[in-house]
Tab-separated table of C-alpha atoms in Angstrom:
chain	number	residue	atom	x	y	z
R	1165	MET	CA	60.210	31.706	10.552
R	1166	LYS	CA	58.854	33.017	7.252
R	1167	ALA	CA	59.976	36.439	5.946
R	1168	ALA	CA	59.999	38.446	2.699
R	1169	ARG	CA	63.514	39.621	1.850
R	1170	TRP	CA	64.687	42.177	-0.725
R	1171	TYR	CA	67.715	41.074	-2.747
R	1172	LYS	CA	67.561	43.633	-5.541
R	1173	ALA	CA	64.987	45.505	-7.630
R	1174	LYS	CA	62.267	43.104	-8.829
R	1175	ASP	CA	63.698	40.372	-6.588
R	1176	ILE	CA	61.857	39.870	-3.281
R	1177	ARG	CA	61.833	36.317	-1.915
R	1178	VAL	CA	59.686	34.746	0.782
R	1179	GLU	CA	61.955	32.337	2.622
R	1180	ASP	CA	62.742	30.793	5.998
R	1181	VAL	CA	65.038	32.799	8.282
R	1182	GLU	CA	66.133	32.491	11.883
R	1183	GLU	CA	63.617	33.718	14.464
R	1184	PRO	CA	65.040	36.709	16.405
R	1185	LYS	CA	65.384	37.087	20.185
R	1186	ALA	CA	64.929	40.153	22.396
R	1187	THR	CA	67.782	41.443	24.567
R	1188	GLY	CA	68.622	44.704	26.326
R	1189	HIS	CA	66.111	47.457	25.574
R	1190	ASN	CA	64.555	45.488	22.704
R	1191	VAL	CA	61.196	43.750	22.459
R	1192	LYS	CA	60.129	40.853	20.259
R	1193	VAL	CA	56.882	41.443	18.392
R	1194	LYS	CA	54.593	38.877	16.778
R	1195	VAL	CA	53.503	40.732	13.646
R	1196	LYS	CA	49.729	40.816	13.134
R	1197	ALA	CA	49.372	43.165	10.134
R	1198	CYS	CA	51.787	44.993	7.822
R	1199	GLY	CA	50.925	47.376	4.993
R	1200	ILE	CA	52.754	47.705	1.693
R	1201	CYS	CA	54.022	51.277	1.419
R	1202	GLY	CA	54.802	53.443	-1.597
R	1203	SER	CA	58.418	53.440	-0.416
R	1204	ASP	CA	58.376	49.626	-0.525
R	1205	LEU	CA	57.062	49.851	-4.077
R	1206	HIS	CA	59.877	52.234	-5.093
R	1207	GLU	CA	62.425	49.782	-3.668
R	1208	PHE	CA	60.774	46.910	-5.551
R	1209	MET	CA	60.725	48.804	-8.850
R	1210	VAL	CA	63.997	50.780	-8.900
R	1211	GLY	CA	65.759	50.270	-5.544
R	1212	PRO	CA	67.955	50.532	-3.685
R	1213	ILE	CA	66.884	53.917	-2.310
R	1214	PHE	CA	66.958	53.482	1.480
R	1215	ILE	CA	68.120	49.857	1.438
R	1216	PRO	CA	71.853	49.543	2.250
R	1217	VAL	CA	73.660	47.490	-0.380
R	1218	ASP	CA	77.387	48.295	-0.335
R	1219	GLU	CA	77.833	49.045	3.380
R	1220	PRO	CA	75.812	47.922	6.424
R	1221	HIS	CA	73.462	50.508	7.919
R	1222	PRO	CA	75.204	52.141	10.920
R	1223	ILE	CA	72.370	51.299	13.322
R	1224	SER	CA	71.059	47.937	12.074
R	1225	GLY	CA	74.523	46.675	11.115
R	1226	GLU	CA	72.983	44.916	8.098
R	1227	LYS	CA	72.895	45.298	4.341
R	1228	ALA	CA	70.910	43.563	1.579
R	1229	PRO	CA	69.342	41.074	1.537
R	1230	ILE	CA	67.038	42.605	4.167
R	1231	ILE	CA	63.554	41.820	5.483
R	1232	MET	CA	61.025	44.385	4.268
R	1233	GLY	CA	57.914	45.902	5.865
R	1234	HIS	CA	57.834	49.049	8.000
R	1235	GLU	CA	54.085	49.763	8.418
R	1236	PHE	CA	53.075	47.231	11.037
R	1237	ALA	CA	51.565	46.382	14.388
R	1238	GLY	CA	51.596	43.323	16.573
R	1239	GLU	CA	51.811	41.831	20.030
R	1240	VAL	CA	54.836	41.896	22.338
R	1241	VAL	CA	55.793	38.284	23.098
R	1242	GLU	CA	59.216	38.729	24.708
R	1243	ILE	CA	61.166	41.604	26.290
R	1244	GLY	CA	64.847	42.247	26.891
R	1245	GLU	CA	66.223	42.387	30.420
R	1246	LYS	CA	66.411	46.233	30.409
R	1247	VAL	CA	62.935	46.968	29.059
R	1248	THR	CA	60.800	49.083	31.428
R	1249	LYS	CA	57.901	50.424	29.305
R	1250	LEU	CA	56.395	47.263	27.840
R	1251	LYS	CA	55.430	43.749	28.830
R	1252	PRO	CA	54.439	40.562	26.989
R	1253	GLY	CA	50.868	40.812	25.768
R	1254	ASP	CA	51.009	44.537	24.990
R	1255	ARG	CA	49.511	45.480	21.623
R	1256	VAL	CA	51.853	47.866	19.828
R	1257	ALA	CA	52.159	50.000	16.700
R	1258	ILE	CA	55.743	50.239	15.525
R	1259	GLU	CA	57.523	53.518	14.789
R	1260	PRO	CA	60.182	52.093	12.458
R	1261	ILE	CA	62.698	54.950	12.468
R	1262	TYR	CA	66.341	54.076	13.020
R	1263	ALA	CA	68.164	56.994	14.617
R	1264	PRO	CA	70.686	57.298	17.472
R	1265	ASN	CA	69.164	56.053	20.746
R	1266	LYS	CA	70.182	55.168	24.273
R	1267	ASP	CA	68.439	53.501	27.208
R	1268	GLY	CA	65.196	53.050	25.313
R	1269	GLU	CA	64.923	56.622	23.974
R	1270	TYR	CA	65.886	58.528	20.839
R	1271	THR	CA	68.772	60.827	21.779
R	1272	ASP	CA	68.084	63.638	19.276
R	1273	HIS	CA	64.863	65.681	19.421
R	1274	LEU	CA	64.871	65.943	15.614
R	1275	TYR	CA	65.571	62.243	15.239
R	1276	ASN	CA	63.955	61.970	11.807
R	1277	LEU	CA	66.608	64.354	10.478
R	1278	SER	CA	69.551	62.316	11.734
R	1279	PRO	CA	72.309	61.684	9.157
R	1280	LYS	CA	72.041	58.054	10.277
R	1281	LEU	CA	68.317	57.911	9.462
R	1282	GLY	CA	67.056	54.502	8.452
R	1283	PHE	CA	63.921	52.401	8.789
R	1284	HIS	CA	63.195	49.006	10.284
R	1285	GLY	CA	61.948	47.085	7.268
R	1286	LEU	CA	64.088	49.047	4.803
R	1287	SER	CA	67.505	49.358	6.410
R	1288	GLY	CA	68.085	45.903	7.872
R	1289	GLY	CA	67.539	44.542	11.351
R	1290	GLY	CA	64.230	42.847	10.563
R	1291	GLY	CA	60.866	44.003	9.277
R	1292	GLY	CA	57.120	43.608	9.313
R	1293	PHE	CA	56.924	41.159	6.417
R	1294	SER	CA	57.816	38.363	8.811
R	1295	GLU	CA	56.256	36.335	11.593
R	1296	TYR	CA	58.339	37.978	14.317
R	1297	THR	CA	60.695	40.926	14.549
R	1298	VAL	CA	62.687	42.716	17.248
R	1299	VAL	CA	62.638	46.495	17.781
R	1300	GLY	CA	63.806	48.938	20.445
R	1301	GLU	CA	61.238	49.695	23.131
R	1302	HIS	CA	61.380	53.347	22.023
R	1303	MET	CA	59.941	52.229	18.671
R	1304	ALA	CA	56.910	50.383	20.072
R	1305	HIS	CA	53.830	52.405	21.049
R	1306	LYS	CA	51.032	50.860	23.104
R	1307	MET	CA	47.748	50.786	21.221
R	1308	PRO	CA	44.343	51.484	22.756
R	1309	ASP	CA	42.286	48.311	23.095
R	1310	ASP	CA	39.579	49.678	20.804
R	1311	LEU	CA	41.897	49.912	17.777
R	1312	SER	CA	42.532	46.865	15.597
R	1313	PHE	CA	45.967	45.640	14.533
R	1314	GLU	CA	45.163	46.778	10.999
R	1315	GLN	CA	44.556	50.283	12.351
R	1316	GLY	CA	47.878	49.943	14.156
R	1317	ALA	CA	49.584	49.174	10.849
R	1318	LEU	CA	48.114	52.386	9.428
R	1319	VAL	CA	49.659	54.575	12.141
R	1320	GLU	CA	52.938	54.841	10.204
R	1321	PRO	CA	51.492	56.254	6.941
R	1322	ALA	CA	49.037	58.377	8.948
R	1323	ALA	CA	52.011	59.805	10.842
R	1324	VAL	CA	53.543	60.913	7.524
R	1325	GLY	CA	50.329	62.704	6.561
R	1326	LEU	CA	49.892	64.364	9.948
R	1327	HIS	CA	53.550	65.430	10.106
R	1328	ALA	CA	53.263	66.982	6.632
R	1329	VAL	CA	50.296	69.093	7.705
R	1330	ARG	CA	51.871	70.028	11.052
R	1331	GLN	CA	55.057	71.160	9.317
R	1332	SER	CA	53.091	73.351	6.926
R	1333	ASN	CA	51.843	76.877	7.638
R	1334	LEU	CA	48.212	75.849	7.200
R	1335	LYS	CA	45.798	77.379	9.689
R	1336	ALA	CA	42.181	76.528	10.468
R	1337	GLY	CA	40.012	77.935	7.688
R	1338	ASP	CA	42.744	77.808	5.024
R	1339	THR	CA	42.350	76.043	1.689
R	1340	ALA	CA	44.560	73.163	0.576
R	1341	ALA	CA	45.223	70.993	-2.456
R	1342	VAL	CA	46.551	67.439	-2.448
R	1343	PHE	CA	48.209	66.168	-5.625
R	1344	GLY	CA	47.986	62.387	-5.588
R	1345	ALA	CA	45.346	60.356	-3.730
R	1346	GLY	CA	47.352	57.239	-2.970
R	1347	PRO	CA	47.689	56.019	0.627
R	1348	ILE	CA	49.721	59.000	1.847
R	1349	GLY	CA	47.609	61.500	-0.089
R	1350	LEU	CA	44.461	60.133	1.557
R	1351	MET	CA	46.167	60.384	4.950
R	1352	VAL	CA	47.009	64.026	4.199
R	1353	ILE	CA	43.306	64.656	3.473
R	1354	ASP	CA	42.293	63.366	6.896
R	1355	ALA	CA	45.114	65.312	8.574
R	1356	LEU	CA	43.902	68.477	6.814
R	1357	LYS	CA	40.366	67.824	8.036
R	1358	ALA	CA	41.661	67.413	11.591
R	1359	ALA	CA	43.623	70.680	11.229
R	1360	GLY	CA	40.526	72.605	10.144
R	1361	ALA	CA	41.097	73.180	6.416
R	1362	SER	CA	37.978	74.837	4.974
R	1363	LYS	CA	38.269	73.287	1.499
R	1364	ILE	CA	40.444	70.427	0.264
R	1365	TYR	CA	40.981	69.925	-3.473
R	1366	VAL	CA	42.411	66.646	-4.741
R	1367	SER	CA	43.993	65.962	-8.137
R	1368	GLU	CA	44.345	62.332	-9.219
R	1369	ILE	CA	43.918	60.131	-12.314
R	1370	SER	CA	42.615	56.937	-10.671
R	1371	GLU	CA	38.826	56.840	-10.638
R	1372	ALA	CA	38.759	54.573	-7.568
R	1373	ARG	CA	41.107	56.830	-5.616
R	1374	LEU	CA	39.150	59.921	-6.646
R	1375	LYS	CA	36.001	58.267	-5.346
R	1376	LYS	CA	37.659	57.581	-1.986
R	1377	ALA	CA	38.901	61.178	-1.753
R	1378	GLU	CA	35.410	62.438	-2.545
R	1379	GLN	CA	33.890	60.156	0.100
R	1380	MET	CA	36.323	61.723	2.567
R	1381	GLY	CA	34.955	65.176	1.767
R	1382	ALA	CA	37.409	66.504	-0.813
R	1383	VAL	CA	36.586	68.362	-4.014
R	1384	VAL	CA	38.057	66.047	-6.640
R	1385	ILE	CA	39.582	66.757	-10.054
R	1386	ASP	CA	40.334	64.031	-12.577
R	1387	SER	CA	43.617	65.351	-13.963
R	1388	SER	CA	43.385	62.987	-16.945
R	1389	LYS	CA	40.336	64.949	-18.106
R	1390	SER	CA	40.824	68.466	-16.732
R	1391	ASP	CA	43.725	70.801	-15.981
R	1392	PRO	CA	43.915	70.823	-12.164
R	1393	VAL	CA	45.796	74.149	-12.114
R	1394	GLU	CA	43.093	75.862	-14.131
R	1395	LYS	CA	40.316	74.260	-12.085
R	1396	ILE	CA	41.823	75.041	-8.688
R	1397	ASN	CA	42.703	78.632	-9.588
R	1398	GLU	CA	39.174	79.131	-10.874
R	1399	MET	CA	37.503	77.627	-7.784
R	1400	THR	CA	39.738	79.483	-5.319
R	1401	ASP	CA	40.144	82.786	-7.145
R	1402	GLY	CA	43.923	82.533	-7.403
R	1403	GLY	CA	45.102	79.336	-5.763
R	1404	VAL	CA	45.056	77.492	-2.457
R	1405	ASP	CA	46.960	78.483	0.659
R	1406	VAL	CA	48.942	75.240	0.808
R	1407	SER	CA	49.551	72.450	-1.725
R	1408	PHE	CA	50.837	68.977	-0.910
R	1409	GLU	CA	52.727	67.042	-3.604
R	1410	VAL	CA	52.467	63.294	-2.980
R	1411	THR	CA	53.434	61.645	-6.281
R	1412	GLY	CA	57.147	62.185	-6.992
R	1413	ILE	CA	56.305	63.247	-10.564
R	1414	GLU	CA	57.854	66.440	-11.993
R	1415	LYS	CA	54.732	67.498	-13.899
R	1416	VAL	CA	52.634	67.143	-10.759
R	1417	LEU	CA	55.093	69.189	-8.705
R	1418	GLN	CA	54.748	71.960	-11.298
R	1419	GLN	CA	50.974	71.739	-10.978
R	1420	GLY	CA	51.223	72.083	-7.204
R	1421	ILE	CA	53.369	75.199	-7.568
R	1422	HIS	CA	50.999	76.857	-10.044
R	1423	ALA	CA	47.853	75.945	-8.087
R	1424	THR	CA	49.152	77.715	-4.953
R	1425	ARG	CA	48.374	81.381	-4.363
R	1426	ALA	CA	50.982	84.123	-4.230
R	1427	GLY	CA	52.669	83.917	-0.831
R	1428	GLY	CA	51.476	80.342	-0.391
R	1429	GLU	CA	53.344	77.152	0.390
R	1430	ILE	CA	54.079	73.867	-1.365
R	1431	ILE	CA	54.887	70.844	0.806
R	1432	VAL	CA	56.776	68.040	-0.950
R	1433	VAL	CA	55.887	64.770	0.768
R	1434	SER	CA	56.945	62.191	-1.831
R	1435	ILE	CA	60.214	60.281	-2.123
R	1436	TRP	CA	61.711	60.883	-5.588
R	1437	GLU	CA	63.280	58.362	-7.939
R	1438	ASP	CA	64.867	61.117	-10.064
R	1439	SER	CA	65.540	64.864	-10.109
R	1440	ALA	CA	62.972	67.502	-11.099
R	1441	ALA	CA	63.411	70.873	-12.804
R	1442	ILE	CA	61.840	73.986	-11.274
R	1443	ASN	CA	61.670	77.483	-12.747
R	1444	PHE	CA	62.465	79.410	-9.601
R	1445	ASN	CA	60.874	82.562	-10.988
R	1446	ASP	CA	57.580	80.775	-10.276
R	1447	ILE	CA	58.663	80.774	-6.642
R	1448	VAL	CA	60.559	84.070	-6.413
R	1449	ILE	CA	58.168	86.423	-8.201
R	1450	LYS	CA	55.148	85.144	-6.257
R	1451	GLU	CA	57.028	84.773	-2.937
R	1452	LYS	CA	55.999	81.148	-2.599
R	1453	THR	CA	57.687	78.654	-0.290
R	1454	ILE	CA	58.650	75.058	-1.034
R	1455	LYS	CA	59.279	72.767	1.920
R	1456	GLY	CA	60.147	69.080	2.114
R	1457	ILE	CA	59.286	66.663	4.911
R	1458	ILE	CA	60.676	63.247	5.776
R	1459	ALA	CA	58.767	60.713	7.858
R	1460	TYR	CA	57.648	62.125	11.242
R	1461	ARG	CA	58.723	62.629	14.841
R	1462	HIS	CA	56.967	62.661	18.238
R	1463	ILE	CA	53.612	62.056	16.579
R	1464	TYR	CA	52.423	58.467	17.122
R	1465	PRO	CA	50.394	59.240	20.288
R	1466	ALA	CA	48.534	62.013	18.439
R	1467	VAL	CA	47.785	59.712	15.497
R	1468	LEU	CA	46.422	57.034	17.821
R	1469	GLU	CA	44.106	59.552	19.492
R	1470	LEU	CA	42.883	60.870	16.134
R	1471	MET	CA	42.200	57.295	15.061
R	1472	ARG	CA	39.998	56.872	18.125
R	1473	ASP	CA	38.081	59.934	16.901
R	1474	GLY	CA	37.519	58.287	13.523
R	1475	TYR	CA	40.348	59.751	11.428
R	1476	PHE	CA	42.687	57.623	9.246
R	1477	SER	CA	40.167	54.789	9.104
R	1478	GLY	CA	41.073	51.448	7.595
R	1479	ASP	CA	37.632	51.423	5.986
R	1480	ASP	CA	38.836	54.281	3.757
R	1481	MET	CA	42.339	52.962	3.111
R	1482	ILE	CA	42.470	49.144	2.988
R	1483	THR	CA	41.534	47.701	-0.393
R	1484	ASP	CA	42.884	44.150	-0.094
R	1485	ARG	CA	44.255	41.648	2.411
R	1486	ILE	CA	46.808	38.967	1.492
R	1487	LYS	CA	49.115	36.383	3.072
R	1488	ILE	CA	52.888	36.820	3.155
R	1489	ASP	CA	53.392	33.987	0.636
R	1490	ASP	CA	51.558	36.143	-1.931
R	1491	VAL	CA	53.299	39.429	-1.120
R	1492	VAL	CA	54.993	39.709	-4.537
R	1493	GLU	CA	52.309	38.404	-6.928
R	1494	LYS	CA	49.213	39.723	-5.114
R	1495	GLY	CA	50.937	42.657	-3.427
R	1496	PHE	CA	53.794	44.450	-5.169
R	1497	GLU	CA	52.931	43.409	-8.717
R	1498	VAL	CA	49.264	44.317	-8.254
R	1499	LEU	CA	50.122	47.751	-6.864
R	1500	VAL	CA	52.351	48.451	-9.868
R	1501	LYS	CA	49.540	47.691	-12.327
R	1502	ASP	CA	46.292	48.483	-10.519
R	1503	LYS	CA	45.907	52.116	-9.436
R	1504	SER	CA	42.497	51.384	-7.925
R	1505	GLN	CA	44.340	49.750	-5.036
R	1506	VAL	CA	45.182	51.962	-2.067
R	1507	LYS	CA	46.516	49.952	0.881
R	1508	ILE	CA	47.157	46.201	0.699
R	1509	MET	CA	47.513	44.651	4.135
R	1510	VAL	CA	49.787	41.616	4.602
R	1511	SER	CA	49.366	38.953	7.272
R	1512	PRO	CA	52.289	36.657	8.155
R	1513	GLU	CA	49.917	33.901	9.313
């Protein structure tokens, strides 16, 4: 079958690999749609970050070269002999987290915090940039019939946004700021709307992304033309209750800190390529809190229900659709250069 494999930074190859088979508690999925994630882009530009290179991942048992793609949905076409929750023909959205599991279940309640954390499509064992892949039945969530496969592929990034908001101290009626309106930033906006935020401010430099954020109901600030800290403090009389940093850029993190009110909270959602300096007096003297989040846990069913209510819509997120043969030239390389793109969806067919 055809698959896109990561060999090293700037070296992803679409090539023929052996088609996998389902055994035990695993199911084989025919991939229908797979999104390119910001994490994929980091791996393409400067990886490895999550991709195992020197030693095999403890759960997948593989190291580079690995098949990429962790935001995907598809149809179950084969099940292992121990599978009890799924059957061929089921439409599923994949929760790609690798963490300790047994008998078709994650064994740790806080499985996203496992020291063995990895991701299907980043840590070996297969991925969504392929025609077929095999995952544990605990990783495959049945989709409602009224959601498309493209919506199913958006469940993973939506789960990140919803988890970020759930892990924050935001309450209905609070104000929030989102720094960065890429795919995850836009998901955070919708999660904030679902949580009852009274006002959502968004700082971004891409005109196209600002337009999307505005269409979703946010108050937008073009940070290439205005100081978002000054603007937000002025509009909120001292800062928002909670800020979400979704860029992995030191300057933007500083903006998030300074645009948050005394006693407020800054949630760091992004994966970082390098370290960042913080003057902790900005935190200590104002009694602010900084909190990081990684991925999500126990949240896919909630995302699917919110999607049925109109949140996390592909109409807001998907800006292009390509075939797997073009995943580098029309996918990764375009996302590096063109910040008007939000979510590029890849089809293996």
